[in-house]
mmCIF file of C-alpha atoms and ligand atoms in Angstrom:
data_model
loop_
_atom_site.group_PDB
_atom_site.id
_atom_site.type_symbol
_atom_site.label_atom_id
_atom_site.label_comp_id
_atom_site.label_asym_id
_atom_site.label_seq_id
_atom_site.Cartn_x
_atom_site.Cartn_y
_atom_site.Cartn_z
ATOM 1 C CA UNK A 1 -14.065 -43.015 -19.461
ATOM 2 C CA UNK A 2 -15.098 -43.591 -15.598
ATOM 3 C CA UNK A 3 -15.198 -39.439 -14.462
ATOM 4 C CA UNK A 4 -15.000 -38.269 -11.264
ATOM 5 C CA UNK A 5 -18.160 -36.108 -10.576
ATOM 6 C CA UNK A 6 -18.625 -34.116 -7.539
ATOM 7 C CA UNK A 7 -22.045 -32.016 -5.959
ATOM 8 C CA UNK A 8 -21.668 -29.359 -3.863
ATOM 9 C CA UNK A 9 -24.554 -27.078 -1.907
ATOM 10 C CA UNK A 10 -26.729 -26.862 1.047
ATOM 11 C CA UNK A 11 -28.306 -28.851 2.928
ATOM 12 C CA UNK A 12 -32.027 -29.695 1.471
ATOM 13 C CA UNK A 13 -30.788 -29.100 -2.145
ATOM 14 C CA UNK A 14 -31.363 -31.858 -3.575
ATOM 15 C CA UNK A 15 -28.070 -33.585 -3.840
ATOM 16 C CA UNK A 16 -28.136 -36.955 -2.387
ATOM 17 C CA UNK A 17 -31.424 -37.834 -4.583
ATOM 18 C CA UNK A 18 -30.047 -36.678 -7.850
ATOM 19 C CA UNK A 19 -26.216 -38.115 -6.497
ATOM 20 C CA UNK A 20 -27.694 -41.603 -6.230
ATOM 21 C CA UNK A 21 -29.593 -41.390 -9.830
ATOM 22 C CA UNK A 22 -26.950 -39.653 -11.410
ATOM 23 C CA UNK A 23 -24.637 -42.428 -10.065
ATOM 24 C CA UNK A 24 -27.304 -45.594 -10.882
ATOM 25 C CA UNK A 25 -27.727 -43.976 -14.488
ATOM 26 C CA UNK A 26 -24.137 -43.976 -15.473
ATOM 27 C CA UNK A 27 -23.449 -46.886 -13.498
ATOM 28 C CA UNK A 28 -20.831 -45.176 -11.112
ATOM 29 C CA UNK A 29 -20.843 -45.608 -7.492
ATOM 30 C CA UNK A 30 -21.746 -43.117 -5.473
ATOM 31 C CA UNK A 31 -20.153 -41.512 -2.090
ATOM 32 C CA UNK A 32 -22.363 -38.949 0.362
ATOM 33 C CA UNK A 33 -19.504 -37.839 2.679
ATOM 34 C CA UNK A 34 -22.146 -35.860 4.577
ATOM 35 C CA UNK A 35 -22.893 -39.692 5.962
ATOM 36 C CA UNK A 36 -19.229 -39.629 6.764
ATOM 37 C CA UNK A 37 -19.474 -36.941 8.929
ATOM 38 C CA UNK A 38 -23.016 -37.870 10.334
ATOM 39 C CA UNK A 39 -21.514 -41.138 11.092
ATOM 40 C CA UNK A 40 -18.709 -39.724 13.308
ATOM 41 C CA UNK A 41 -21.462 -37.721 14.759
ATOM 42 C CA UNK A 42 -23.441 -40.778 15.638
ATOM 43 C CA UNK A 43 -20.499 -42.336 17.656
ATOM 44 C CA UNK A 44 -19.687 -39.072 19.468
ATOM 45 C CA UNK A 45 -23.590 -39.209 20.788
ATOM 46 C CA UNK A 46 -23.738 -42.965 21.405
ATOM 47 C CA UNK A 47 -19.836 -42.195 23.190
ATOM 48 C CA UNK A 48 -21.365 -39.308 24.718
ATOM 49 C CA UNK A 49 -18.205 -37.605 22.951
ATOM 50 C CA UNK A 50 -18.708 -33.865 22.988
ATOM 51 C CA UNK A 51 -18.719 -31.932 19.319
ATOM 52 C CA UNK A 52 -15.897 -29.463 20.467
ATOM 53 C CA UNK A 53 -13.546 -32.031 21.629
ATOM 54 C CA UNK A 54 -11.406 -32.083 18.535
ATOM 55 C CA UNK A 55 -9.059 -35.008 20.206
ATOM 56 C CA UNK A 56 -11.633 -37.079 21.914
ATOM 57 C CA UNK A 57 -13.574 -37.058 18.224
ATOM 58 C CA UNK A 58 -9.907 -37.750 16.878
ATOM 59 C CA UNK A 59 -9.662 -40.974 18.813
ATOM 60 C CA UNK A 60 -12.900 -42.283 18.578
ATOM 61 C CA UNK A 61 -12.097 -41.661 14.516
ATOM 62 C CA UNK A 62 -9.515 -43.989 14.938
ATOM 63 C CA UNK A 63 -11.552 -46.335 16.903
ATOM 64 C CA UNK A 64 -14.500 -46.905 15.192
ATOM 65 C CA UNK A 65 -14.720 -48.691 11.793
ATOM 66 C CA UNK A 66 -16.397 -46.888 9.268
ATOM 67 C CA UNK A 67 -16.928 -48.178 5.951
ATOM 68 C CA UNK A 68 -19.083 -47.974 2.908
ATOM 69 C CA UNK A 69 -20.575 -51.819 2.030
ATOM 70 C CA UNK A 70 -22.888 -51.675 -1.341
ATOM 71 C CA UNK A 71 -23.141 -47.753 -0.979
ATOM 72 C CA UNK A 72 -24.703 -48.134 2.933
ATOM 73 C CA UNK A 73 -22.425 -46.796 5.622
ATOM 74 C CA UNK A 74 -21.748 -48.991 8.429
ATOM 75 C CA UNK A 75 -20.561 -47.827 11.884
ATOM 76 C CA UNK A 76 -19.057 -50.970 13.881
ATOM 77 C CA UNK A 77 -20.870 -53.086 11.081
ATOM 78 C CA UNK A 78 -24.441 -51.712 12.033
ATOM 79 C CA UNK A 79 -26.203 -50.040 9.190
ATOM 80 C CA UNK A 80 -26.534 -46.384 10.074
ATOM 81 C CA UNK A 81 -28.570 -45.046 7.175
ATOM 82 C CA UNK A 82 -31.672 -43.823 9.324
ATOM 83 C CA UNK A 83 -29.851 -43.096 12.738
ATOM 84 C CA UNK A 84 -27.711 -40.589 11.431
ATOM 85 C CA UNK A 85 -30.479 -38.574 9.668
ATOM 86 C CA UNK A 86 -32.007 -37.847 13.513
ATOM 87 C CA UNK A 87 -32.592 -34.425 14.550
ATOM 88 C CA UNK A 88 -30.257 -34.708 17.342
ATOM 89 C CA UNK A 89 -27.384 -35.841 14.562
ATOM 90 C CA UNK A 90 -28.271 -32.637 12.369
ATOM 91 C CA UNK A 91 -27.777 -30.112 15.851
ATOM 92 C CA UNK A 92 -24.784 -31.607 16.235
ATOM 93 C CA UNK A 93 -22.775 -32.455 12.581
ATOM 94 C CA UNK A 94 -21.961 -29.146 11.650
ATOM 95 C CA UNK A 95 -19.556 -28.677 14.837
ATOM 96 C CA UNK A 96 -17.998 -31.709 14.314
ATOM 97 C CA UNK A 97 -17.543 -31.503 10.728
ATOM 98 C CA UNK A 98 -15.376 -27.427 11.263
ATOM 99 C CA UNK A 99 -12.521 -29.341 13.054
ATOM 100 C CA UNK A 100 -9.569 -29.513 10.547
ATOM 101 C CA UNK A 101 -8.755 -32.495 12.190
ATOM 102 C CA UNK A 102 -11.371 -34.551 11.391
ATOM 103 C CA UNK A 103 -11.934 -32.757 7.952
ATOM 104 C CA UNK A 104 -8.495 -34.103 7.213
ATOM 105 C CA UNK A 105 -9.401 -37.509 8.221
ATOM 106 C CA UNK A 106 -12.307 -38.084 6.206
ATOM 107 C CA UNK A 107 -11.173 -36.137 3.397
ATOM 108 C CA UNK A 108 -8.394 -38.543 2.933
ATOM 109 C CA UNK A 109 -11.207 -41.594 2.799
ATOM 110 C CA UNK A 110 -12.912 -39.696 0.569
ATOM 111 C CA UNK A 111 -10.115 -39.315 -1.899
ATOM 112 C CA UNK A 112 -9.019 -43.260 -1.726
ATOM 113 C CA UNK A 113 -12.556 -44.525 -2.061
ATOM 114 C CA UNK A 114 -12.745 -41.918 -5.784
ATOM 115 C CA UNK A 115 -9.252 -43.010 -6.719
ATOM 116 C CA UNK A 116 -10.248 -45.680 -9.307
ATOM 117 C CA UNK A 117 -12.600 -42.850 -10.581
ATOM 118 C CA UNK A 118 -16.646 -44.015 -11.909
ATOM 119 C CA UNK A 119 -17.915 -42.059 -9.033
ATOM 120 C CA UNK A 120 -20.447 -39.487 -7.784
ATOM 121 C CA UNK A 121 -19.656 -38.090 -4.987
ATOM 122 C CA UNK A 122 -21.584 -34.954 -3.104
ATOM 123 C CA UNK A 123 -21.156 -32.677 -0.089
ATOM 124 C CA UNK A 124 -19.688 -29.155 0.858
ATOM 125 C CA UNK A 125 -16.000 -29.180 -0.236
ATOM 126 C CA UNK A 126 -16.255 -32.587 -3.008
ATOM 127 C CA UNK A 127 -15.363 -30.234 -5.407
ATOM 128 C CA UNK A 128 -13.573 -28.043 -3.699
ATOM 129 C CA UNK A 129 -11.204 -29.554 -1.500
ATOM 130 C CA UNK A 130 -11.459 -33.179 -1.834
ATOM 131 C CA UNK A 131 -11.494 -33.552 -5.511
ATOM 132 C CA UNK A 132 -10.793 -30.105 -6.936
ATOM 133 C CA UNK A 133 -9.460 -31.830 -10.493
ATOM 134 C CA UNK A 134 -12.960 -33.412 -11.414
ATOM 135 C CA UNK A 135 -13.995 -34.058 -14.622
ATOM 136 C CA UNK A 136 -17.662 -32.653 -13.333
ATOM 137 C CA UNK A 137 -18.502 -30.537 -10.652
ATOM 138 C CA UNK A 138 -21.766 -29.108 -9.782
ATOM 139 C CA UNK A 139 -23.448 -26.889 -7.147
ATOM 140 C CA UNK A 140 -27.157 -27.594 -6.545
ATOM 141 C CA UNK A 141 -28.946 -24.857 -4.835
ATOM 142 C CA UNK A 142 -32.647 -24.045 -3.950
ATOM 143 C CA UNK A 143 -34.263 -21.328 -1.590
ATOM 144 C CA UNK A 144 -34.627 -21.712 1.849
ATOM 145 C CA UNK A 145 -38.021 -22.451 2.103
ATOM 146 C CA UNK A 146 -37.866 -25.206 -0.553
ATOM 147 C CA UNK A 147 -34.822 -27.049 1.434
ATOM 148 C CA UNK A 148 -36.760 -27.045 4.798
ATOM 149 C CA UNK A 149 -39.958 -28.073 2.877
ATOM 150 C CA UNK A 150 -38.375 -30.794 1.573
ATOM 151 C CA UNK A 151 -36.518 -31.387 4.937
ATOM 152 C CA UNK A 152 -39.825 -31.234 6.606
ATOM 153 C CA UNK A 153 -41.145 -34.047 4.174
ATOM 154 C CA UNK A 154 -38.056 -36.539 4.658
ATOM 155 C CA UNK A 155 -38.563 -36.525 8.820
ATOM 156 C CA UNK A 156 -42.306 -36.886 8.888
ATOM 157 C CA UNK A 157 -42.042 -39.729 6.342
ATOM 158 C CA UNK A 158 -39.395 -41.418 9.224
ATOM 159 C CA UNK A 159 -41.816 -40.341 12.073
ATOM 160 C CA UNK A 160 -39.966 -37.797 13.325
ATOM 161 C CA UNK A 161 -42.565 -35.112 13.891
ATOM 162 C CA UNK A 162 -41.003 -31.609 14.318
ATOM 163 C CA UNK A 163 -42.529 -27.895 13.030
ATOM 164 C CA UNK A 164 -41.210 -26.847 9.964
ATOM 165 C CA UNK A 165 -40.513 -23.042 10.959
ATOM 166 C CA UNK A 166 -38.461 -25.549 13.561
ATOM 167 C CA UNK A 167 -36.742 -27.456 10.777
ATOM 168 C CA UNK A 168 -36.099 -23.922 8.349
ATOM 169 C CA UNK A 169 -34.298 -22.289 11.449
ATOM 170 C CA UNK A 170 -31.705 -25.013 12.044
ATOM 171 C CA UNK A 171 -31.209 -25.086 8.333
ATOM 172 C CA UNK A 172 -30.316 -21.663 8.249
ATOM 173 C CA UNK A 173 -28.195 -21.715 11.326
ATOM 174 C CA UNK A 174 -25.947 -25.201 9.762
ATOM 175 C CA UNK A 175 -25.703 -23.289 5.981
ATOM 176 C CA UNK A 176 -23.870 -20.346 8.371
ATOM 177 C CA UNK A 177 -21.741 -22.582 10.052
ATOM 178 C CA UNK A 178 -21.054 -24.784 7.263
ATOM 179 C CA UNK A 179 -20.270 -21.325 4.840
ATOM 180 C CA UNK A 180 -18.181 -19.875 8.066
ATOM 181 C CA UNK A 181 -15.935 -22.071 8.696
ATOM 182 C CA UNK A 182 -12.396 -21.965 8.082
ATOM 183 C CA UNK A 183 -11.194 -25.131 6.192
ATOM 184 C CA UNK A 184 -13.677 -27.002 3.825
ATOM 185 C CA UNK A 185 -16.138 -24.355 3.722
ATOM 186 C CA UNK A 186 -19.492 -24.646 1.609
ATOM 187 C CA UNK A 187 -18.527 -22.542 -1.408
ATOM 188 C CA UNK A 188 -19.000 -22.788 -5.074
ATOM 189 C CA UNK A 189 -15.964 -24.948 -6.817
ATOM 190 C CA UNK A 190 -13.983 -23.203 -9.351
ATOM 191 C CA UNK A 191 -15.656 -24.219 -12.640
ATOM 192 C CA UNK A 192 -18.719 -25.878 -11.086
ATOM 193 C CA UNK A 193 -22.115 -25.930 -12.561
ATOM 194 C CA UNK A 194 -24.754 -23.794 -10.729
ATOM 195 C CA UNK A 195 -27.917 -25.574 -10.766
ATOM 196 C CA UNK A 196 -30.853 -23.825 -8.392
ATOM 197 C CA UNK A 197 -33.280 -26.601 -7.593
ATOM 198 C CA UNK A 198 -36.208 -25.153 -6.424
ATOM 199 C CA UNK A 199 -39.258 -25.957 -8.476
ATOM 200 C CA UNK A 200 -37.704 -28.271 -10.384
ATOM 201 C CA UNK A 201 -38.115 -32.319 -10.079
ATOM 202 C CA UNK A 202 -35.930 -34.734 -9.379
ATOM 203 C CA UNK A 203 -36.051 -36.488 -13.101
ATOM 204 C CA UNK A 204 -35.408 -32.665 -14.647
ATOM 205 C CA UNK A 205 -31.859 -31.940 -12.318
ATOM 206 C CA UNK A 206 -30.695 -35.622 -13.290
ATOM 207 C CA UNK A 207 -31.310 -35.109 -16.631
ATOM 208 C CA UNK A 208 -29.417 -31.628 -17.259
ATOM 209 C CA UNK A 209 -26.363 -33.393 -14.821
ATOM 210 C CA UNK A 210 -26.318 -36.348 -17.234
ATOM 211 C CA UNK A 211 -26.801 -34.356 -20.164
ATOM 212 C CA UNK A 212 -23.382 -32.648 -19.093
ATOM 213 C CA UNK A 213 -21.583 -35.993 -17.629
ATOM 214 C CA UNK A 214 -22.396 -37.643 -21.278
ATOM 215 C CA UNK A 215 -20.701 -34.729 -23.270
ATOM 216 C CA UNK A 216 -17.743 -34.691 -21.308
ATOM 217 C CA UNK A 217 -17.283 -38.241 -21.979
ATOM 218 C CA UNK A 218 -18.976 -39.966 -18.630
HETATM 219 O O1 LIG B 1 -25.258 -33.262 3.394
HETATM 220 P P1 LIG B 1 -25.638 -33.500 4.838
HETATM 221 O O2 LIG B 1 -26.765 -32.647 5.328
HETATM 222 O O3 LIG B 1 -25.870 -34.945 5.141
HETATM 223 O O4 LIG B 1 -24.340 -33.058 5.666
HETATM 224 C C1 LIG B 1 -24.317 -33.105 7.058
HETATM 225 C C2 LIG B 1 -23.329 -32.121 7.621
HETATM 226 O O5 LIG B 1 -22.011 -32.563 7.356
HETATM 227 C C3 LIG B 1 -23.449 -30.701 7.094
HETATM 228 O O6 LIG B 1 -23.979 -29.834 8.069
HETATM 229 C C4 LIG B 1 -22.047 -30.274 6.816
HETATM 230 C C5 LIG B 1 -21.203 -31.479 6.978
HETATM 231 N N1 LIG B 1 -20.506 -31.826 5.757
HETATM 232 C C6 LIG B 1 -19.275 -31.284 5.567
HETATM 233 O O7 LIG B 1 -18.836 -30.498 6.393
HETATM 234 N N2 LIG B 1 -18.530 -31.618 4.489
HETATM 235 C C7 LIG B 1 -19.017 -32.459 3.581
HETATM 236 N N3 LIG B 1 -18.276 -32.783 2.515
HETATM 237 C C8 LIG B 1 -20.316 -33.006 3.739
HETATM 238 C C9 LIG B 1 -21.039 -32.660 4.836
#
């Protein structure tokens, strides 16, 4: 049976790594809607489109052509996957990401592109809002420290040099947002799997999700 699995948490937990294995082990294809947003956020930089102007963000939404091509996000047909990890992207994605507007947007992407099922898909709400029937649902967590750390490690491997007590603050400051806002907020599903990361590897969190995925028929 091709399940629908989502992963839920923070930001630095740990989820898009152990998405994309989890996904490449069961042979499922696998959605980050964080890139979604991040994506939007891109063109509302590049548009110099301002992160509280819900209807500006709503058109350029409709103007821009976003799609996922072999599991890489294109934005106009330019492959995105480093420019919307930037600093300047990770200020701004949280405020774009609270309008319902655009939540219901994306959400509705998100839904289509899981409809045939065989698919891992993480974020804040995946199993939550956007997928709430799941066959698997999961909630990665780790400390604070371990996020940024591994935060930290991501940027200075792309160049971006940046302090880490710089890097732990903002963290802290998007997990408020992202828990505080009203629609889609970061939350543990209903039913969901609590899984806290830190100190374990990569290998050991697939493992345990697959473990799971494989006895509920994935
Ligand atoms: O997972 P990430 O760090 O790439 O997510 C970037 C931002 O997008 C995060 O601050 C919250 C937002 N986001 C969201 O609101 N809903 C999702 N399903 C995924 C991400």
């Amino acid at each position: 049976m091709r399940l629908r699995i989502t992963i839920d948490g923070p930001a630095g937990a740990g989820k898009s790594t152990v998405a994309r294995e989890l996904a490449q082990a069961l042979g499922y294809g696998y959605l980050d809607t964080g890139a979604m947003y991040r994506a939007l956020t891109l063109a509302a930089l590049r548009a110099g489109v301002s992160a509280e102007d819900e209807a500006g963000l709503g058109r350029l939404l409709a103007e821009v052509d976003l799609r996922l091509e072999h599991g890489r996000l294109r934005l106009d047909g330019e492959d995105v996957a480093d420019d919307i990890r930037q600093p300047a992207v990770d200020r701004m994605v949280s405020q774009v990401a609270a309008h319902p507007s655009v939540r219901q947007s994306l959400v509705a992407r998100q839904r289509e592109i899981a409809s045939q099922g065989g698919v891992v898909m993480d974020g804040r709400d995946a199993g939550s809002v956007v997928l709430p029937d799941a066959e698997c649902k999961f909630f990665l967590t780790a400390s604070l420290a371990a996020r940024a750390g591994r935060r930290h490690r991501e940027l200075l491997a792309q160049g971006v040099r940046i302090d880490i007590a710089d890097v732990e603050r903002e963290m802290a400051s998007r997990d408020a947002q992202d828990e505080m806002r009203a629609v889609g907020a970061l939350k543990v599903p209903d039913g969901a799997i609590v899984v806290d990361t830190t100190g374990l590897g990569v290998a050991e969190v697939v493992d345990r999700l697959l473990t799971y995925c494989r006895e509920r028929g994935a």
